[in-house]
Short mmCIF file of C-alpha atoms and ligand atoms in Angstrom, two decimals:
data_model
loop_
_atom_site.label_atom_id
_atom_site.label_comp_id
_atom_site.label_asym_id
_atom_site.label_seq_id
_atom_site.Cartn_x
_atom_site.Cartn_y
_atom_site.Cartn_z
CA UNK A 1 0.80 -64.75 -2.60
CA UNK A 2 1.45 -65.06 1.21
CA UNK A 3 -0.45 -66.78 3.95
CA UNK A 4 -0.71 -65.38 7.47
CA UNK A 5 -3.10 -66.34 10.22
CA UNK A 6 -5.58 -67.98 7.88
CA UNK A 7 -5.60 -64.99 5.57
CA UNK A 8 -4.80 -65.45 1.91
CA UNK A 9 -3.76 -62.26 0.02
CA UNK A 10 -2.94 -61.43 -3.44
CA UNK A 11 0.74 -60.61 -4.15
CA UNK A 12 1.83 -57.13 -3.39
CA UNK A 13 4.76 -55.08 -4.86
CA UNK A 14 7.96 -55.51 -2.95
CA UNK A 15 8.09 -51.91 -1.68
CA UNK A 16 4.66 -52.29 -0.16
CA UNK A 17 5.62 -55.55 1.48
CA UNK A 18 8.72 -53.91 3.02
CA UNK A 19 6.56 -51.08 4.38
CA UNK A 20 4.08 -53.70 5.62
CA UNK A 21 6.83 -55.58 7.36
CA UNK A 22 8.00 -52.37 9.09
CA UNK A 23 4.62 -51.95 10.75
CA UNK A 24 3.59 -55.66 10.96
CA UNK A 25 4.04 -55.69 14.71
CA UNK A 26 1.39 -53.08 15.24
CA UNK A 27 -0.87 -53.49 12.18
CA UNK A 28 -1.79 -57.14 11.51
CA UNK A 29 -3.00 -57.87 7.99
CA UNK A 30 -6.52 -58.42 9.24
CA UNK A 31 -6.65 -54.81 10.41
CA UNK A 32 -5.94 -53.37 6.95
CA UNK A 33 -8.72 -51.78 5.11
CA UNK A 34 -10.36 -53.42 2.10
CA UNK A 35 -12.74 -51.47 -0.04
CA UNK A 36 -15.45 -53.92 1.05
CA UNK A 37 -15.60 -56.80 3.48
CA UNK A 38 -18.24 -59.55 3.49
CA UNK A 39 -18.13 -60.59 7.09
CA UNK A 40 -18.74 -64.03 8.63
CA UNK A 41 -20.80 -65.52 5.80
CA UNK A 42 -20.93 -69.22 4.92
CA UNK A 43 -18.62 -69.29 1.94
CA UNK A 44 -19.44 -72.12 -0.48
CA UNK A 45 -16.98 -72.64 -3.27
CA UNK A 46 -17.54 -75.62 -5.56
CA UNK A 47 -14.00 -75.48 -7.00
CA UNK A 48 -12.11 -75.94 -3.75
CA UNK A 49 -14.97 -77.60 -1.86
CA UNK A 50 -14.76 -74.92 0.83
CA UNK A 51 -17.99 -74.68 2.89
CA UNK A 52 -17.18 -72.74 6.05
CA UNK A 53 -17.63 -69.43 7.83
CA UNK A 54 -15.18 -66.95 6.32
CA UNK A 55 -14.82 -63.27 5.72
CA UNK A 56 -14.05 -61.99 2.22
CA UNK A 57 -12.01 -58.89 1.52
CA UNK A 58 -12.57 -57.12 -1.80
CA UNK A 59 -10.53 -54.43 -3.43
CA UNK A 60 -10.19 -53.27 -7.10
CA UNK A 61 -13.03 -55.50 -8.20
CA UNK A 62 -11.25 -58.71 -7.12
CA UNK A 63 -11.41 -61.08 -4.15
CA UNK A 64 -8.35 -59.94 -2.20
CA UNK A 65 -8.55 -62.09 0.95
CA UNK A 66 -10.54 -65.03 2.39
CA UNK A 67 -10.06 -65.25 6.13
CA UNK A 68 -11.33 -67.25 9.12
CA UNK A 69 -10.62 -64.22 11.21
CA UNK A 70 -12.09 -60.65 11.05
CA UNK A 71 -11.27 -58.39 8.28
CA UNK A 72 -11.78 -54.60 8.09
CA UNK A 73 -13.21 -52.73 5.22
CA UNK A 74 -14.31 -49.16 4.41
CA UNK A 75 -17.68 -50.88 4.02
CA UNK A 76 -18.84 -54.07 5.70
CA UNK A 77 -21.66 -56.40 4.83
CA UNK A 78 -22.75 -58.51 7.72
CA UNK A 79 -23.23 -61.94 6.06
CA UNK A 80 -23.93 -63.90 9.25
CA UNK A 81 -26.61 -66.53 8.33
CA UNK A 82 -26.02 -66.00 4.59
CA UNK A 83 -24.46 -68.19 1.98
CA UNK A 84 -21.75 -66.42 0.05
CA UNK A 85 -21.62 -68.06 -3.35
CA UNK A 86 -19.89 -67.24 -6.57
CA UNK A 87 -22.18 -65.10 -8.72
CA UNK A 88 -24.47 -67.18 -10.90
CA UNK A 89 -23.44 -67.60 -14.60
CA UNK A 90 -26.31 -67.93 -17.05
CA UNK A 91 -25.25 -69.49 -20.32
CA UNK A 92 -28.62 -69.04 -21.96
CA UNK A 93 -30.42 -65.72 -21.57
CA UNK A 94 -32.16 -63.96 -24.39
CA UNK A 95 -33.03 -60.99 -22.14
CA UNK A 96 -30.00 -58.78 -22.85
CA UNK A 97 -31.48 -55.42 -21.99
CA UNK A 98 -31.33 -53.18 -18.97
CA UNK A 99 -34.81 -54.30 -17.98
CA UNK A 100 -33.91 -58.01 -18.14
CA UNK A 101 -30.50 -57.55 -16.48
CA UNK A 102 -32.33 -56.14 -13.44
CA UNK A 103 -34.54 -59.25 -13.13
CA UNK A 104 -31.48 -61.43 -13.58
CA UNK A 105 -29.33 -59.62 -10.97
CA UNK A 106 -32.20 -59.92 -8.47
CA UNK A 107 -32.13 -63.69 -9.05
CA UNK A 108 -28.40 -63.74 -8.29
CA UNK A 109 -27.00 -63.68 -11.83
CA UNK A 110 -23.83 -61.76 -12.22
CA UNK A 111 -22.88 -62.87 -15.86
CA UNK A 112 -25.49 -63.27 -18.54
CA UNK A 113 -24.80 -64.88 -21.99
CA UNK A 114 -26.91 -65.11 -25.07
CA UNK A 115 -25.36 -68.20 -26.75
CA UNK A 116 -28.20 -70.06 -28.41
CA UNK A 117 -29.50 -67.42 -30.87
CA UNK A 118 -26.55 -65.15 -30.39
CA UNK A 119 -25.95 -62.31 -32.87
CA UNK A 120 -24.92 -61.95 -36.48
CA UNK A 121 -22.92 -58.76 -35.73
CA UNK A 122 -20.58 -59.32 -32.81
CA UNK A 123 -18.94 -55.93 -32.85
CA UNK A 124 -22.20 -54.07 -32.82
CA UNK A 125 -23.65 -56.26 -30.03
CA UNK A 126 -20.77 -55.47 -27.69
CA UNK A 127 -20.62 -51.83 -28.76
CA UNK A 128 -24.29 -51.27 -27.92
CA UNK A 129 -23.47 -52.28 -24.32
CA UNK A 130 -20.36 -50.11 -23.78
CA UNK A 131 -19.04 -48.98 -21.38
CA UNK A 132 -20.84 -51.47 -19.18
CA UNK A 133 -24.15 -52.69 -17.80
CA UNK A 134 -25.61 -53.83 -14.52
CA UNK A 135 -24.10 -57.28 -14.86
CA UNK A 136 -21.44 -58.93 -17.03
CA UNK A 137 -22.56 -59.97 -20.53
CA UNK A 138 -21.39 -61.97 -23.58
CA UNK A 139 -22.62 -63.34 -26.86
CA UNK A 140 -22.08 -66.04 -29.47
CA UNK A 141 -22.11 -65.61 -33.19
CA UNK A 142 -25.34 -67.33 -34.08
CA UNK A 143 -26.06 -69.44 -37.16
CA UNK A 144 -29.73 -68.60 -36.76
CA UNK A 145 -29.06 -64.95 -37.04
CA UNK A 146 -26.43 -65.32 -39.72
CA UNK A 147 -28.83 -67.46 -41.81
CA UNK A 148 -31.56 -64.80 -41.38
CA UNK A 149 -29.20 -62.16 -42.77
CA UNK A 150 -27.98 -64.26 -45.69
CA UNK A 151 -31.44 -65.41 -46.73
CA UNK A 152 -33.15 -61.99 -45.98
CA UNK A 153 -35.64 -63.32 -43.46
CA UNK A 154 -38.28 -60.71 -42.54
CA UNK A 155 -38.16 -61.51 -38.70
CA UNK A 156 -35.70 -60.13 -36.26
CA UNK A 157 -35.20 -62.67 -33.41
CA UNK A 158 -36.23 -66.05 -34.79
CA UNK A 159 -36.82 -66.97 -38.47
CA UNK A 160 -40.32 -67.07 -39.95
CA UNK A 161 -39.38 -66.86 -43.67
CA UNK A 162 -36.67 -68.31 -45.88
CA UNK A 163 -34.21 -68.74 -42.96
CA UNK A 164 -36.59 -71.33 -41.61
CA UNK A 165 -37.92 -72.86 -44.83
CA UNK A 166 -35.43 -72.56 -47.68
CA UNK A 167 -32.53 -74.99 -48.43
CA UNK A 168 -29.42 -72.87 -48.82
CA UNK A 169 -27.20 -73.00 -51.93
CA UNK A 170 -23.51 -73.93 -51.61
CA UNK A 171 -22.70 -70.18 -52.05
CA UNK A 172 -25.12 -69.19 -49.34
CA UNK A 173 -23.69 -71.73 -46.94
CA UNK A 174 -20.25 -70.49 -47.75
CA UNK A 175 -21.29 -66.97 -46.88
CA UNK A 176 -22.78 -68.16 -43.54
CA UNK A 177 -19.51 -69.99 -42.74
CA UNK A 178 -17.55 -66.83 -43.53
CA UNK A 179 -19.75 -64.70 -41.27
CA UNK A 180 -19.45 -67.17 -38.38
CA UNK A 181 -15.66 -67.24 -38.84
CA UNK A 182 -15.71 -63.38 -38.81
CA UNK A 183 -17.72 -63.31 -35.66
CA UNK A 184 -15.42 -65.68 -33.89
CA UNK A 185 -12.43 -63.53 -34.91
CA UNK A 186 -14.20 -60.60 -33.40
CA UNK A 187 -14.31 -62.30 -30.02
CA UNK A 188 -17.63 -64.17 -29.88
CA UNK A 189 -17.46 -66.60 -26.99
CA UNK A 190 -19.20 -69.48 -28.84
CA UNK A 191 -21.24 -70.40 -31.90
CA UNK A 192 -25.04 -70.55 -31.59
CA UNK A 193 -27.03 -73.12 -33.59
CA UNK A 194 -30.72 -73.98 -33.72
CA UNK A 195 -31.72 -76.41 -36.37
CA UNK A 196 -35.08 -76.60 -34.63
CA UNK A 197 -35.65 -73.01 -35.88
CA UNK A 198 -33.88 -73.40 -39.24
CA UNK A 199 -35.69 -76.55 -40.18
CA UNK A 200 -34.46 -76.38 -43.86
CA UNK A 201 -30.80 -76.40 -42.96
CA UNK A 202 -29.39 -79.71 -44.25
CA UNK A 203 -27.19 -81.88 -42.15
CA UNK A 204 -24.33 -80.80 -44.37
CA UNK A 205 -24.97 -77.20 -43.54
CA UNK A 206 -25.09 -78.01 -39.83
CA UNK A 207 -21.71 -79.87 -40.18
CA UNK A 208 -20.25 -76.84 -41.94
CA UNK A 209 -21.18 -74.73 -38.85
CA UNK A 210 -19.35 -77.22 -36.63
CA UNK A 211 -16.29 -77.06 -38.93
CA UNK A 212 -16.26 -73.28 -38.64
CA UNK A 213 -16.44 -73.48 -34.89
CA UNK A 214 -13.78 -76.11 -34.77
CA UNK A 215 -11.23 -73.89 -36.54
CA UNK A 216 -11.44 -71.64 -33.44
CA UNK A 217 -12.09 -74.55 -30.97
CA UNK A 218 -15.40 -72.69 -30.02
CA UNK A 219 -18.19 -74.56 -28.28
CA UNK A 220 -21.42 -74.91 -30.32
CA UNK A 221 -24.54 -74.23 -28.29
CA UNK A 222 -27.42 -76.00 -29.93
CA UNK A 223 -31.21 -76.09 -29.74
CA UNK A 224 -31.51 -79.54 -31.35
CA UNK A 225 -34.18 -80.79 -33.79
CA UNK A 226 -36.77 -82.94 -32.09
CA UNK A 227 -36.12 -86.40 -30.80
CA UNK A 228 -33.01 -88.52 -30.33
CA UNK A 229 -32.06 -88.12 -33.98
CA UNK A 230 -31.68 -84.41 -33.34
CA UNK A 231 -29.27 -85.09 -30.51
CA UNK A 232 -27.35 -87.65 -32.52
CA UNK A 233 -26.94 -85.15 -35.35
CA UNK A 234 -25.03 -82.71 -33.26
CA UNK A 235 -22.98 -85.25 -31.28
CA UNK A 236 -21.83 -86.50 -34.65
CA UNK A 237 -20.95 -82.87 -35.57
CA UNK A 238 -18.79 -82.61 -32.44
CA UNK A 239 -17.27 -86.02 -32.98
CA UNK A 240 -16.44 -85.37 -36.59
CA UNK A 241 -14.95 -82.00 -36.13
CA UNK A 242 -13.58 -82.20 -32.58
CA UNK A 243 -15.16 -78.97 -31.35
CA UNK A 244 -17.07 -78.86 -28.02
CA UNK A 245 -20.84 -79.26 -27.98
CA UNK A 246 -23.38 -77.77 -25.50
CA UNK A 247 -26.98 -78.93 -25.77
CA UNK A 248 -29.34 -76.17 -24.51
CA UNK A 249 -32.35 -76.87 -22.31
CA UNK A 250 -32.27 -80.66 -22.31
CA UNK A 251 -35.50 -80.58 -20.23
CA UNK A 252 -37.56 -78.93 -23.04
CA UNK A 253 -35.71 -80.55 -25.93
CA UNK A 254 -35.90 -83.98 -24.26
CA UNK A 255 -39.42 -83.81 -22.83
CA UNK A 256 -40.50 -87.46 -22.15
CA UNK A 257 -37.14 -88.57 -23.56
CA UNK A 258 -35.09 -86.44 -21.17
CA UNK A 259 -33.68 -89.42 -19.31
CA UNK A 260 -32.59 -91.19 -22.50
CA UNK A 261 -30.95 -88.01 -23.86
CA UNK A 262 -29.02 -87.54 -20.63
CA UNK A 263 -27.78 -91.11 -20.91
CA UNK A 264 -26.65 -90.53 -24.52
CA UNK A 265 -24.78 -87.37 -23.48
CA UNK A 266 -23.23 -89.26 -20.49
CA UNK A 267 -22.11 -92.04 -22.78
CA UNK A 268 -20.68 -89.64 -25.37
CA UNK A 269 -18.68 -87.94 -22.49
CA UNK A 270 -17.38 -91.29 -21.30
CA UNK A 271 -15.96 -91.82 -24.84
CA UNK A 272 -14.00 -88.61 -24.41
CA UNK A 273 -16.32 -86.18 -26.30
CA UNK A 274 -16.59 -82.74 -24.87
CA UNK A 275 -20.34 -82.56 -24.65
CA UNK A 276 -22.23 -80.65 -21.95
CA UNK A 277 -25.85 -79.63 -21.33
CA UNK A 278 -28.15 -77.42 -19.26
CA UNK A 279 -31.68 -77.27 -17.84
CA UNK A 280 -34.10 -74.83 -16.43
CA UNK A 281 -36.60 -75.62 -13.55
CA UNK A 282 -40.02 -74.99 -15.23
CA UNK A 283 -42.48 -77.35 -16.88
CA UNK A 284 -43.40 -74.76 -19.59
CA UNK A 285 -41.21 -73.46 -22.32
CA UNK A 286 -41.39 -70.31 -24.42
CA UNK A 287 -40.90 -69.58 -28.05
CA UNK A 288 -42.10 -67.22 -30.77
CA UNK A 289 -45.50 -68.29 -32.10
CA UNK A 290 -44.49 -67.45 -35.73
CA UNK A 291 -41.35 -69.54 -35.55
CA UNK A 292 -40.74 -72.82 -37.43
CA UNK A 293 -41.17 -74.73 -34.17
CA UNK A 294 -44.97 -74.55 -34.89
CA UNK A 295 -44.89 -75.05 -38.56
CA UNK A 296 -46.85 -78.35 -38.28
CA UNK A 297 -49.74 -76.77 -36.58
CA UNK A 298 -52.35 -77.59 -39.28
CA UNK A 299 -52.03 -81.30 -38.43
CA UNK A 300 -52.36 -80.76 -34.68
CA UNK A 301 -55.40 -82.20 -32.80
CA UNK A 302 -57.59 -79.49 -31.28
CA UNK A 303 -56.55 -80.13 -27.70
CA UNK A 304 -52.84 -79.45 -28.44
CA UNK A 305 -53.55 -75.82 -28.95
CA UNK A 306 -54.73 -75.55 -25.28
CA UNK A 307 -51.18 -76.40 -24.20
CA UNK A 308 -50.21 -72.89 -25.41
CA UNK A 309 -50.67 -69.74 -23.34
CA UNK A 310 -50.61 -66.23 -24.70
CA UNK A 311 -48.70 -64.39 -21.99
CA UNK A 312 -50.16 -60.98 -22.73
CA UNK A 313 -53.64 -62.11 -21.66
CA UNK A 314 -53.04 -65.46 -19.95
CA UNK A 315 -55.54 -67.17 -22.27
CA UNK A 316 -55.05 -70.76 -23.44
CA UNK A 317 -55.25 -70.99 -27.22
CA UNK A 318 -57.66 -72.67 -29.61
CA UNK A 319 -57.06 -73.45 -33.30
CA UNK A 320 -58.73 -70.12 -34.10
CA UNK A 321 -56.76 -67.90 -31.62
CA UNK A 322 -53.52 -69.68 -32.56
CA UNK A 323 -54.00 -68.60 -36.16
CA UNK A 324 -54.86 -65.10 -35.11
CA UNK A 325 -51.77 -64.71 -32.89
CA UNK A 326 -49.38 -66.40 -35.32
CA UNK A 327 -50.22 -63.59 -37.71
CA UNK A 328 -49.42 -61.01 -35.01
CA UNK A 329 -46.28 -62.83 -33.72
CA UNK A 330 -44.68 -62.75 -30.34
CA UNK A 331 -43.71 -64.96 -27.39
CA UNK A 332 -45.92 -67.85 -26.55
CA UNK A 333 -45.69 -70.20 -23.46
CA UNK A 334 -45.97 -73.89 -24.04
CA UNK A 335 -47.07 -76.18 -21.22
CA UNK A 336 -45.36 -79.21 -22.53
CA UNK A 337 -43.35 -81.00 -19.81
CA UNK A 338 -43.91 -82.78 -16.50
CA UNK A 339 -42.56 -82.06 -13.04
CA UNK A 340 -40.90 -85.53 -13.14
CA UNK A 341 -38.88 -84.88 -16.31
CA UNK A 342 -37.87 -81.38 -15.15
CA UNK A 343 -36.62 -83.01 -11.92
CA UNK A 344 -34.61 -85.59 -13.89
CA UNK A 345 -32.95 -82.75 -15.81
CA UNK A 346 -32.30 -80.49 -12.83
CA UNK A 347 -30.93 -83.23 -10.57
CA UNK A 348 -28.65 -84.86 -13.26
CA UNK A 349 -24.99 -84.42 -12.38
CA UNK A 350 -24.25 -83.31 -15.93
CA UNK A 351 -26.58 -80.35 -16.29
CA UNK A 352 -25.70 -76.73 -15.66
CA UNK A 353 -28.51 -74.50 -14.67
CA UNK A 354 -29.38 -71.92 -17.41
CA UNK A 355 -32.61 -69.91 -17.62
CA UNK A 356 -33.39 -69.57 -21.31
CA UNK A 357 -34.97 -66.27 -19.99
CA UNK A 358 -36.59 -63.48 -21.96
CA UNK A 359 -38.55 -60.48 -20.80
CA UNK A 360 -39.67 -57.40 -22.62
CA UNK A 361 -41.88 -54.72 -21.07
CA UNK A 362 -42.82 -57.15 -18.32
CA UNK A 363 -44.01 -59.84 -20.80
CA UNK A 364 -42.02 -63.00 -20.68
CA UNK A 365 -41.31 -66.23 -18.83
CA UNK A 366 -40.92 -66.45 -15.05
CA UNK A 367 -37.60 -68.38 -15.65
CA UNK A 368 -36.16 -64.94 -16.41
CA UNK A 369 -36.69 -63.81 -12.79
CA UNK A 370 -36.79 -67.07 -10.86
CA UNK A 371 -34.62 -69.84 -12.30
CA UNK A 372 -31.79 -69.72 -9.66
CA UNK A 373 -33.91 -68.94 -6.67
CA UNK A 374 -36.25 -71.78 -7.68
CA UNK A 375 -33.52 -74.38 -7.86
CA UNK A 376 -32.20 -73.27 -4.48
CA UNK A 377 -35.63 -73.05 -2.83
CA UNK A 378 -37.33 -76.08 -4.45
CA UNK A 379 -34.73 -78.57 -5.24
CA UNK A 380 -32.15 -77.84 -2.48
CA UNK A 381 -34.33 -76.86 0.47
CA UNK A 382 -37.80 -78.30 -0.10
CA UNK A 383 -37.21 -81.57 -1.94
CA UNK A 384 -33.60 -82.03 -0.87
CA UNK A 385 -32.81 -83.73 -4.14
CA UNK A 386 -29.71 -81.57 -4.72
CA UNK A 387 -27.09 -80.63 -2.15
CA UNK A 388 -26.27 -76.92 -1.86
CA UNK A 389 -22.77 -77.54 -3.14
CA UNK A 390 -23.94 -79.46 -6.21
CA UNK A 391 -26.70 -76.88 -7.04
CA UNK A 392 -24.07 -74.10 -6.75
CA UNK A 393 -21.64 -76.03 -8.91
CA UNK A 394 -24.32 -76.12 -11.64
CA UNK A 395 -24.82 -72.37 -11.37
CA UNK A 396 -21.25 -71.23 -11.18
CA UNK A 397 -18.31 -73.53 -11.82
CA UNK A 398 -19.80 -75.59 -14.54
CA UNK A 399 -20.85 -72.73 -16.81
CA UNK A 400 -17.44 -71.09 -16.24
CA UNK A 401 -15.67 -74.29 -17.20
CA UNK A 402 -17.82 -74.68 -20.30
CA UNK A 403 -16.33 -71.48 -21.75
CA UNK A 404 -12.95 -70.99 -20.17
CA UNK A 405 -10.84 -72.94 -22.70
CA UNK A 406 -11.80 -70.34 -25.26
CA UNK A 407 -12.54 -67.37 -22.95
CA UNK A 408 -9.72 -66.66 -20.49
CA UNK A 409 -11.85 -64.24 -18.42
CA UNK A 410 -14.05 -67.15 -17.34
CA UNK A 411 -11.14 -68.75 -15.37
CA UNK A 412 -11.66 -65.90 -12.83
CA UNK A 413 -15.44 -66.39 -12.53
CA UNK A 414 -17.56 -68.95 -10.86
CA UNK A 415 -15.14 -69.23 -7.90
CA UNK A 416 -14.75 -67.71 -4.46
CA UNK A 417 -10.94 -67.61 -4.68
CA UNK A 418 -8.33 -65.00 -4.09
CA UNK A 419 -7.62 -63.25 -7.30
CA UNK A 420 -11.01 -64.13 -8.80
CA UNK A 421 -13.42 -61.42 -9.94
CA UNK A 422 -15.55 -60.23 -7.06
CA UNK A 423 -18.85 -61.48 -8.50
CA UNK A 424 -20.69 -62.83 -5.45
CA UNK A 425 -24.26 -63.72 -4.56
CA UNK A 426 -25.35 -63.68 -0.87
CA UNK A 427 -28.58 -65.44 -0.04
CA UNK A 428 -30.44 -66.80 2.99
CA UNK A 429 -30.67 -70.60 2.42
CA UNK A 430 -33.64 -70.84 4.78
CA UNK A 431 -35.70 -68.33 2.82
CA UNK A 432 -34.50 -68.28 -0.83
CA UNK A 433 -37.48 -68.98 -3.15
CA UNK A 434 -38.75 -67.88 -6.54
CA UNK A 435 -41.97 -65.85 -6.65
CA UNK A 436 -42.37 -65.20 -10.40
CA UNK A 437 -45.35 -66.91 -12.13
CA UNK A 438 -46.65 -67.31 -15.62
CA UNK A 439 -49.08 -64.51 -14.95
CA UNK A 440 -46.66 -62.36 -12.94
CA UNK A 441 -43.24 -63.24 -14.45
CA UNK A 442 -41.36 -60.19 -13.00
CA UNK A 443 -41.91 -60.90 -9.31
CA UNK A 444 -38.59 -60.73 -7.52
CA UNK A 445 -37.44 -63.80 -5.54
CA UNK A 446 -37.19 -64.01 -1.71
CA UNK A 447 -33.99 -64.27 0.15
CA UNK A 448 -31.38 -63.11 -2.40
CA UNK A 449 -29.99 -60.14 -0.40
CA UNK A 450 -26.73 -58.90 -1.83
CA UNK A 451 -25.28 -59.31 -5.26
CA UNK A 452 -21.87 -58.04 -6.25
CA UNK A 453 -20.47 -57.56 -9.74
CA UNK A 454 -16.75 -56.80 -10.01
CA UNK A 455 -16.85 -55.74 -6.36
CA UNK A 456 -19.82 -53.35 -6.70
CA UNK A 457 -23.22 -54.00 -5.16
CA UNK A 458 -25.98 -54.30 -7.72
CA UNK A 459 -28.44 -55.72 -5.24
CA UNK A 460 -28.24 -54.46 -1.68
CA UNK A 461 -30.50 -55.59 1.23
CA UNK A 462 -32.72 -57.19 -1.44
CA UNK A 463 -33.15 -54.13 -3.55
CA UNK A 464 -31.67 -53.25 -6.98
CA UNK A 465 -29.10 -50.47 -6.62
CA UNK A 466 -30.00 -47.67 -9.07
CA UNK A 467 -27.45 -46.01 -11.25
CA UNK A 468 -24.59 -48.50 -11.25
CA UNK A 469 -23.18 -50.39 -14.20
CA UNK A 470 -20.18 -52.46 -12.99
CA UNK A 471 -20.81 -55.27 -15.52
CA UNK A 472 -18.26 -55.74 -18.22
CA UNK A 473 -18.15 -57.42 -21.60
CA UNK A 474 -16.96 -61.09 -21.51
CA UNK A 475 -15.22 -61.46 -24.92
CA UNK A 476 -12.34 -63.38 -26.41
CA UNK A 477 -9.33 -61.15 -26.68
CA UNK A 478 -8.65 -60.27 -30.34
ZN1 ZN W 501 -33.53 -70.15 -25.84
#
């Protein structure tokens, strides 16, 4: 690496350097052509703390130069007035289809992970996405999915049969552990776990999952059982086995106890445990109506059904319509949290931002299309409760750091740094805002103008670029 006139460049072969020296007098570095130059944007990089006007030169899918002078490219994006941030990294996104990747890219996401539910077949999951997609993608091997396969659950995404309700035999647990181990050998980036959905899984079975993860030092991404006891169960799993723990959507798992749960995680961290968490900026959650999350419905008071919304029609449910739709199955929105608790979760210094998104044929939750723009518009600009740097750290560096001990590729994401992958999100900080609603969950945000994945524009002038697939698999090398 050499430095010249505020320009940082990646190292170049000696022969090229000699040739460059020969012409240095007449061709300064800044005049050399990059494939693409992002000119005069406000570069914000949470790792280095840089927040200044810079130009970024991109070649070969990498950030090749960051300069306070002008750079020349075969193509130039005028970024004056725009923030140039590392592309957003979503650790929790169930929408892993071309449809969903489009909504995610428009919200500034350049890498999308399905780590909570994950997959039971890691090879097949990655193979289905070859040779690439709109944005980068990766997956965990998921205990939920593995338990469904071993216990022959009739559902596909979340359990509704034996995987939710049956206590597994020692032989069945051994088979689950073997499949998780196999998935990690095949390059899964983490282990997914959801005792909330596999209610019959014993604490011993949960601990066996942590042990399997620990043999690969893989983080376990958990949708905990309800209440503080559910959090303590998995912190114990991490402490006993030494493997990292990531608690998903602390806002919706915590609800009125979000503050207390954040305190418990902070205390666990101060004792040296590797425990992290995430949040999404909406008061409603979403799950599958036939899932074990709603198994206790018969004892609910009537008014509780009205907290549920059927997204296909927008109707609030009654006891009768709940029974009807539970037989049909599908995603249901639960209006279960308060703005105050969501703000506690989003503003906490220990939460990454992650969407928990899902969208299929336009039916889903607005968090799929609006999580990142909502944090930037609502919490950074309107309420001012988060600084821009802190918000971007939660969207970029924190999720990259969560995975990078196991996944070397993540060391080159979540940063605007020479040599890093050219995953960049350019937005107008004065305008950025979510527009998606529960009734219209696919509405594209305002103010996210250009999104680059591995140096290729996937959003240009606020519009999705058709026919490009620069996103690559993020996977542990085997
Ligand atoms: Zn989820």
